[in-house]
PDB file of C-alpha atoms in Angstrom:
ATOM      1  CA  UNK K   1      29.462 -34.875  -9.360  1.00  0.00           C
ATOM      2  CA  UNK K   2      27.864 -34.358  -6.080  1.00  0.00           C
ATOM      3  CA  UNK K   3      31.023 -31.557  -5.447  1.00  0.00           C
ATOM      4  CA  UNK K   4      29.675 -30.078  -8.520  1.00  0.00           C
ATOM      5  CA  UNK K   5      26.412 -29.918  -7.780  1.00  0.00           C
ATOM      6  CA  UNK K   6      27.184 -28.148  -4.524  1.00  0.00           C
ATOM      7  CA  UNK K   7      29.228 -25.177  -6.128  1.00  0.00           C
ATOM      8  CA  UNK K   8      26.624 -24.785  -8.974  1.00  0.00           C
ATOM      9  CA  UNK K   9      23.642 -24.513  -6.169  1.00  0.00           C
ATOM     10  CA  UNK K  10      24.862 -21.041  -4.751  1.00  0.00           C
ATOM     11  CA  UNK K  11      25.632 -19.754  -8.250  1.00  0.00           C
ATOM     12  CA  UNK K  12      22.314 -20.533  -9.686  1.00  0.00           C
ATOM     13  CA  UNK K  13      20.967 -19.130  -6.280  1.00  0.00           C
ATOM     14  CA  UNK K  14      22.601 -15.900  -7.002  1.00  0.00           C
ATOM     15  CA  UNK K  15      21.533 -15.219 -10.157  1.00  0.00           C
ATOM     16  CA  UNK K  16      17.726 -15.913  -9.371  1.00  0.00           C
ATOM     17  CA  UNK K  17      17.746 -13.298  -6.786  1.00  0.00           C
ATOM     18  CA  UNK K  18      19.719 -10.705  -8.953  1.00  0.00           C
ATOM     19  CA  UNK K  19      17.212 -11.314 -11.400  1.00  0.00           C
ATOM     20  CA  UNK K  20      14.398 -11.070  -8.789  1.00  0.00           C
ATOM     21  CA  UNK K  21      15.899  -7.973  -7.711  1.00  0.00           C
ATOM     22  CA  UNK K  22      15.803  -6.747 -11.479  1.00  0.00           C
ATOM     23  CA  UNK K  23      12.163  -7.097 -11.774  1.00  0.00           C
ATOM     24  CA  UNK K  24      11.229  -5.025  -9.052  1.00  0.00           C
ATOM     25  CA  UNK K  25       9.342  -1.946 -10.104  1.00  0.00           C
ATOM     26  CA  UNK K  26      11.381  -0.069  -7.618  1.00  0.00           C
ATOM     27  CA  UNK K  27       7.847   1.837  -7.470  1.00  0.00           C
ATOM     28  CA  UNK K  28       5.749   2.468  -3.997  1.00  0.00           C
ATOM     29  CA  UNK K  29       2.035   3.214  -3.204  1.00  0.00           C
ATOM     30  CA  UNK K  30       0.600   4.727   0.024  1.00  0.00           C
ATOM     31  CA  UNK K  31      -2.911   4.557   0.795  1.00  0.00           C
ATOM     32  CA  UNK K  32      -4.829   5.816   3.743  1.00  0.00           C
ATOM     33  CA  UNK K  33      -4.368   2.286   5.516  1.00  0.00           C
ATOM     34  CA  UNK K  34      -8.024   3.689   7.691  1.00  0.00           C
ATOM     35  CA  UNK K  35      -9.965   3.824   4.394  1.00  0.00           C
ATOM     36  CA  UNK K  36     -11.881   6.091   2.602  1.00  0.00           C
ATOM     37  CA  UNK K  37     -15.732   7.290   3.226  1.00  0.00           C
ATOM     38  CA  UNK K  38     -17.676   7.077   0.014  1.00  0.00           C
ATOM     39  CA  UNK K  39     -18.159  10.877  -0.682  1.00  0.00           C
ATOM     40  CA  UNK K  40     -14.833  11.841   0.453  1.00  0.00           C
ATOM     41  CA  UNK K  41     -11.762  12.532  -1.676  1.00  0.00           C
ATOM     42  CA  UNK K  42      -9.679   9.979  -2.271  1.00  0.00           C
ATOM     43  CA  UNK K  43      -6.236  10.127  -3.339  1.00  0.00           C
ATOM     44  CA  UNK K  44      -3.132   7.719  -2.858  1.00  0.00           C
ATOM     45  CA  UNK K  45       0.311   8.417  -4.069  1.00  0.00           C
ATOM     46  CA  UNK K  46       3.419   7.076  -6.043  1.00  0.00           C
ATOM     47  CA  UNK K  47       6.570   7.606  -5.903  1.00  0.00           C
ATOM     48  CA  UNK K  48       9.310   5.844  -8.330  1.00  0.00           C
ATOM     49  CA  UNK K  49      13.354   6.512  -9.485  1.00  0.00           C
ATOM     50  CA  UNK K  50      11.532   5.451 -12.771  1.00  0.00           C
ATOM     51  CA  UNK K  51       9.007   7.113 -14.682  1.00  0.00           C
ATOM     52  CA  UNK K  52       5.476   5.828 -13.177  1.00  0.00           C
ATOM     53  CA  UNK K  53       2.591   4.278 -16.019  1.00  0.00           C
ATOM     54  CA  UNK K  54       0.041   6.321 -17.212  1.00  0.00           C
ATOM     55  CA  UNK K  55      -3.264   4.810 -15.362  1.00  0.00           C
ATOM     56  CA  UNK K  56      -3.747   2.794 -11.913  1.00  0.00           C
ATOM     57  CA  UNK K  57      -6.340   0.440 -11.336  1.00  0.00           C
ATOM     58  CA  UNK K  58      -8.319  -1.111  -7.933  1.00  0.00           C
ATOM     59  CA  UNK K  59      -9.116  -4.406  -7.461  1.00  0.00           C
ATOM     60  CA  UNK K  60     -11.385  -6.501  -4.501  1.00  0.00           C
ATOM     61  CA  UNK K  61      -8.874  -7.184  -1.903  1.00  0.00           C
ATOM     62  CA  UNK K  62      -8.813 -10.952  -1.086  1.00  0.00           C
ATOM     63  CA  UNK K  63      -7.068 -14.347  -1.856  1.00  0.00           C
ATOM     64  CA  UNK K  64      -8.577 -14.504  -5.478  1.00  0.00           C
ATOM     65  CA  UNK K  65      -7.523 -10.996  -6.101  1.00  0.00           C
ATOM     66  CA  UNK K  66      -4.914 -11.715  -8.497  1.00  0.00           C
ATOM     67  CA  UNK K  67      -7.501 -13.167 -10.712  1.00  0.00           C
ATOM     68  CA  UNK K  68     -10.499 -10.234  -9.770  1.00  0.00           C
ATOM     69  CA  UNK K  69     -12.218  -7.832 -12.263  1.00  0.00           C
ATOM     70  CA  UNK K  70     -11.172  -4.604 -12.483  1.00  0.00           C
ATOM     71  CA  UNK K  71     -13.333  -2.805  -9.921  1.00  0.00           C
ATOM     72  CA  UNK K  72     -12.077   1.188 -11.302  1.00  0.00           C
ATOM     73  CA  UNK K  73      -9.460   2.753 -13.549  1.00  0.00           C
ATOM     74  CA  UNK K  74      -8.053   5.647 -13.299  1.00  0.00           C
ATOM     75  CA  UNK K  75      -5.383   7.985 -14.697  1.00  0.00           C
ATOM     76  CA  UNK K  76      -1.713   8.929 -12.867  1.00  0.00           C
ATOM     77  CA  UNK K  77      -0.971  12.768 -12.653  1.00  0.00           C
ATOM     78  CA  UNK K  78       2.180  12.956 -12.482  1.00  0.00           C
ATOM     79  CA  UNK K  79       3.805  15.180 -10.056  1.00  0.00           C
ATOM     80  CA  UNK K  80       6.376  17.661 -11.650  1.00  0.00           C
ATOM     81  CA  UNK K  81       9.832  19.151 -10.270  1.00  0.00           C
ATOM     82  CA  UNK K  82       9.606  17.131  -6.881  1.00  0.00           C
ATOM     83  CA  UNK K  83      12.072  15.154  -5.580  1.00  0.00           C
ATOM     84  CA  UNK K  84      12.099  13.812  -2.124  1.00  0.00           C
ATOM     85  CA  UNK K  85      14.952  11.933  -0.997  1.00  0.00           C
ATOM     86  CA  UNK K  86      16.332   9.661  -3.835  1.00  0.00           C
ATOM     87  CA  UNK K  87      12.719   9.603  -5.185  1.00  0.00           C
ATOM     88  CA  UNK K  88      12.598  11.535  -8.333  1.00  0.00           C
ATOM     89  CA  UNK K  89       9.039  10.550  -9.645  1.00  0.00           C
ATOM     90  CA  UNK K  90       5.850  10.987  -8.308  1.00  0.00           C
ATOM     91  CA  UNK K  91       1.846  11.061  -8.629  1.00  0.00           C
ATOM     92  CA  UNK K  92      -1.005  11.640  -7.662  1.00  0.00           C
ATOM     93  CA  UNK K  93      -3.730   8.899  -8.022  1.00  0.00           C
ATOM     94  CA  UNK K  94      -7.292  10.209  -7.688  1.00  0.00           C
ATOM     95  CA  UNK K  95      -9.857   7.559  -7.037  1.00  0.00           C
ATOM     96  CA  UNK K  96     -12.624  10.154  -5.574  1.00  0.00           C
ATOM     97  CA  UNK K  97     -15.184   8.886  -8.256  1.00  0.00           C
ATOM     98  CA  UNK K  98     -15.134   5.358  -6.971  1.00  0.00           C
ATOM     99  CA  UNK K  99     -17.882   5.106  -4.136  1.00  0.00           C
ATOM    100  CA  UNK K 100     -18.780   1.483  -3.788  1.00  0.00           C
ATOM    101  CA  UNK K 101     -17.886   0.197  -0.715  1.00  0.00           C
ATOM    102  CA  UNK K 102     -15.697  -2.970   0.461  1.00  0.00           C
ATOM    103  CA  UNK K 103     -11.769  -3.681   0.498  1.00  0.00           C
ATOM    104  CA  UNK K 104      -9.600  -3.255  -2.110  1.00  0.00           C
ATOM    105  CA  UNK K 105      -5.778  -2.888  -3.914  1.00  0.00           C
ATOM    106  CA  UNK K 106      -4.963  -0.608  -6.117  1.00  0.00           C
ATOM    107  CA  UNK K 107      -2.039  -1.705  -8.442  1.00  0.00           C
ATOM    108  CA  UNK K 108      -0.052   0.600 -10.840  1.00  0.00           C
ATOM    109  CA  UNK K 109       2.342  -2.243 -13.106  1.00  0.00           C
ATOM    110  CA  UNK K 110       3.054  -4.526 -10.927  1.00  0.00           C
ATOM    111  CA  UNK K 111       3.596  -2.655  -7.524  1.00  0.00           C
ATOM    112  CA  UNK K 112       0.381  -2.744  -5.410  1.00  0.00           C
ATOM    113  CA  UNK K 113      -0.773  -0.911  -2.310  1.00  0.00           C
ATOM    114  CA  UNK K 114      -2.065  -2.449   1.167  1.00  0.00           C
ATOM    115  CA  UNK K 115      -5.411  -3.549   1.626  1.00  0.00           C
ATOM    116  CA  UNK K 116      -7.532  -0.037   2.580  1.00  0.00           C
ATOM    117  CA  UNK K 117     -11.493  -0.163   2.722  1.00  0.00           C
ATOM    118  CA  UNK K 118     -14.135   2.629   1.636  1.00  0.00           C
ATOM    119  CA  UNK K 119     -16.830   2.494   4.384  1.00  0.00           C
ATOM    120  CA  UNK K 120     -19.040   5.155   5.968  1.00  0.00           C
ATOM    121  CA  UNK K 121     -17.642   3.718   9.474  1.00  0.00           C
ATOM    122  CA  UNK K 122     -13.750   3.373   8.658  1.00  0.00           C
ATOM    123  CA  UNK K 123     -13.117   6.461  11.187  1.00  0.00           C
ATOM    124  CA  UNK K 124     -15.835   5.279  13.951  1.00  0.00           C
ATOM    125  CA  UNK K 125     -13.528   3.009  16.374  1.00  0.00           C
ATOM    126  CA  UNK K 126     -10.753   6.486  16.194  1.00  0.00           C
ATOM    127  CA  UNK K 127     -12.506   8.365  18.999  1.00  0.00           C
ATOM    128  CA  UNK K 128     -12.202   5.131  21.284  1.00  0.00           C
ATOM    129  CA  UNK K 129      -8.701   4.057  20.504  1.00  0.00           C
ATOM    130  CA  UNK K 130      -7.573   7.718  21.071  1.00  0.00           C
ATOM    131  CA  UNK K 131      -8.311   8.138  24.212  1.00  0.00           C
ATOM    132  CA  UNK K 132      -7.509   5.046  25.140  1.00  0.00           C
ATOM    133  CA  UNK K 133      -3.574   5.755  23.836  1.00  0.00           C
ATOM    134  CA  UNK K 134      -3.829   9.140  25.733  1.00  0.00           C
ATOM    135  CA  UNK K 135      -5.169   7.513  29.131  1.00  0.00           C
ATOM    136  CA  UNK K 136      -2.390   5.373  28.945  1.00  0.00           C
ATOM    137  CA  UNK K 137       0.086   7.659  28.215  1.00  0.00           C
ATOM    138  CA  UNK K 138      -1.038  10.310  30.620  1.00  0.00           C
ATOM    139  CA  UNK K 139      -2.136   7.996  33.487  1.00  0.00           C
ATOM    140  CA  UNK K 140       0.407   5.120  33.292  1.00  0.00           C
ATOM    141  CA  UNK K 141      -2.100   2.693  33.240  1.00  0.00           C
ATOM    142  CA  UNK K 142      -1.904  -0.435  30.755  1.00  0.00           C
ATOM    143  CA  UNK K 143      -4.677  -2.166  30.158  1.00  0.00           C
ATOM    144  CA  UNK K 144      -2.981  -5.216  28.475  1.00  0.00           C
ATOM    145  CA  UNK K 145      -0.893  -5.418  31.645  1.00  0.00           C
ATOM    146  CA  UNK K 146      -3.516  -4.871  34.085  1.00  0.00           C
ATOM    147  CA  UNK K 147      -1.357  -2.071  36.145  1.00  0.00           C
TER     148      UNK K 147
END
């Protein structure tokens, strides 16, 4: 029995993941990981080999965001005669209307971006952590090293 048990474990093991593998959405979101100011355009994108739903929506970011309110819903515009790499579908997701600020998701099906933020301040460290890249790039120092 116990032989049994040991040849059944990698079979049922196999067909979990194949059917794990089926329910992937095969469908990808970019954000600007920085964030978004409030008044500023705001527009992520999706890109699919499978035709991409209709509407997108955002949710709070955070551990109880699988169970958050809706926060804004929006409609997909689809992107027509584009295909980059083995990616034949993609969109367009305008969220410019949505102003309020904190951290959020946005989900289209299942698939669901990174965590971005809207925030007057989301560019405010840049000008800092620029030119501290290009004095250590130019200069050779290394702060973290301490040469």
């Amino acid at each position: 029995m116990k032989r049994f048990q040991l040849l059944l474990a990698p079979a049922v093991l196999a067909l979990a993941l194949h059917v794990a593998a089926a329910s992937d959405t095969n469908l990808y979101l970019r954000v600007n990981q920085l964030g978004y100011r409030p008044g500023d355009t705001k527009i992520a994108i999706a890109f699919s080999t499978n035709p991409i739903a209709p509407s997108f929506s955002i949710y709070p970011a955070g551990p109880a965001s699988l169970d958050a309110k809706t926060a804004y819903e929006g409609k997909v515009t689809v992107i027509e005669g584009v295909t980059w790499g083995k990616w034949t579908q993609h969109a367009e997701l305008d969220f410019s209307k949505f102003t309020k600020p904190g951290r959020y998701v946005l989900r289209v099906g299942e698939a669901s971006s990174p965590v971005f933020a809207i925030d007057d301040k989301v560019y405010e460290p840049l000008p800092d952590q620029l030119l501290e890249f290009m004095r250590e790039q130019q200069c050779g120092y290394n702060p973290w090293l301490g040469k």
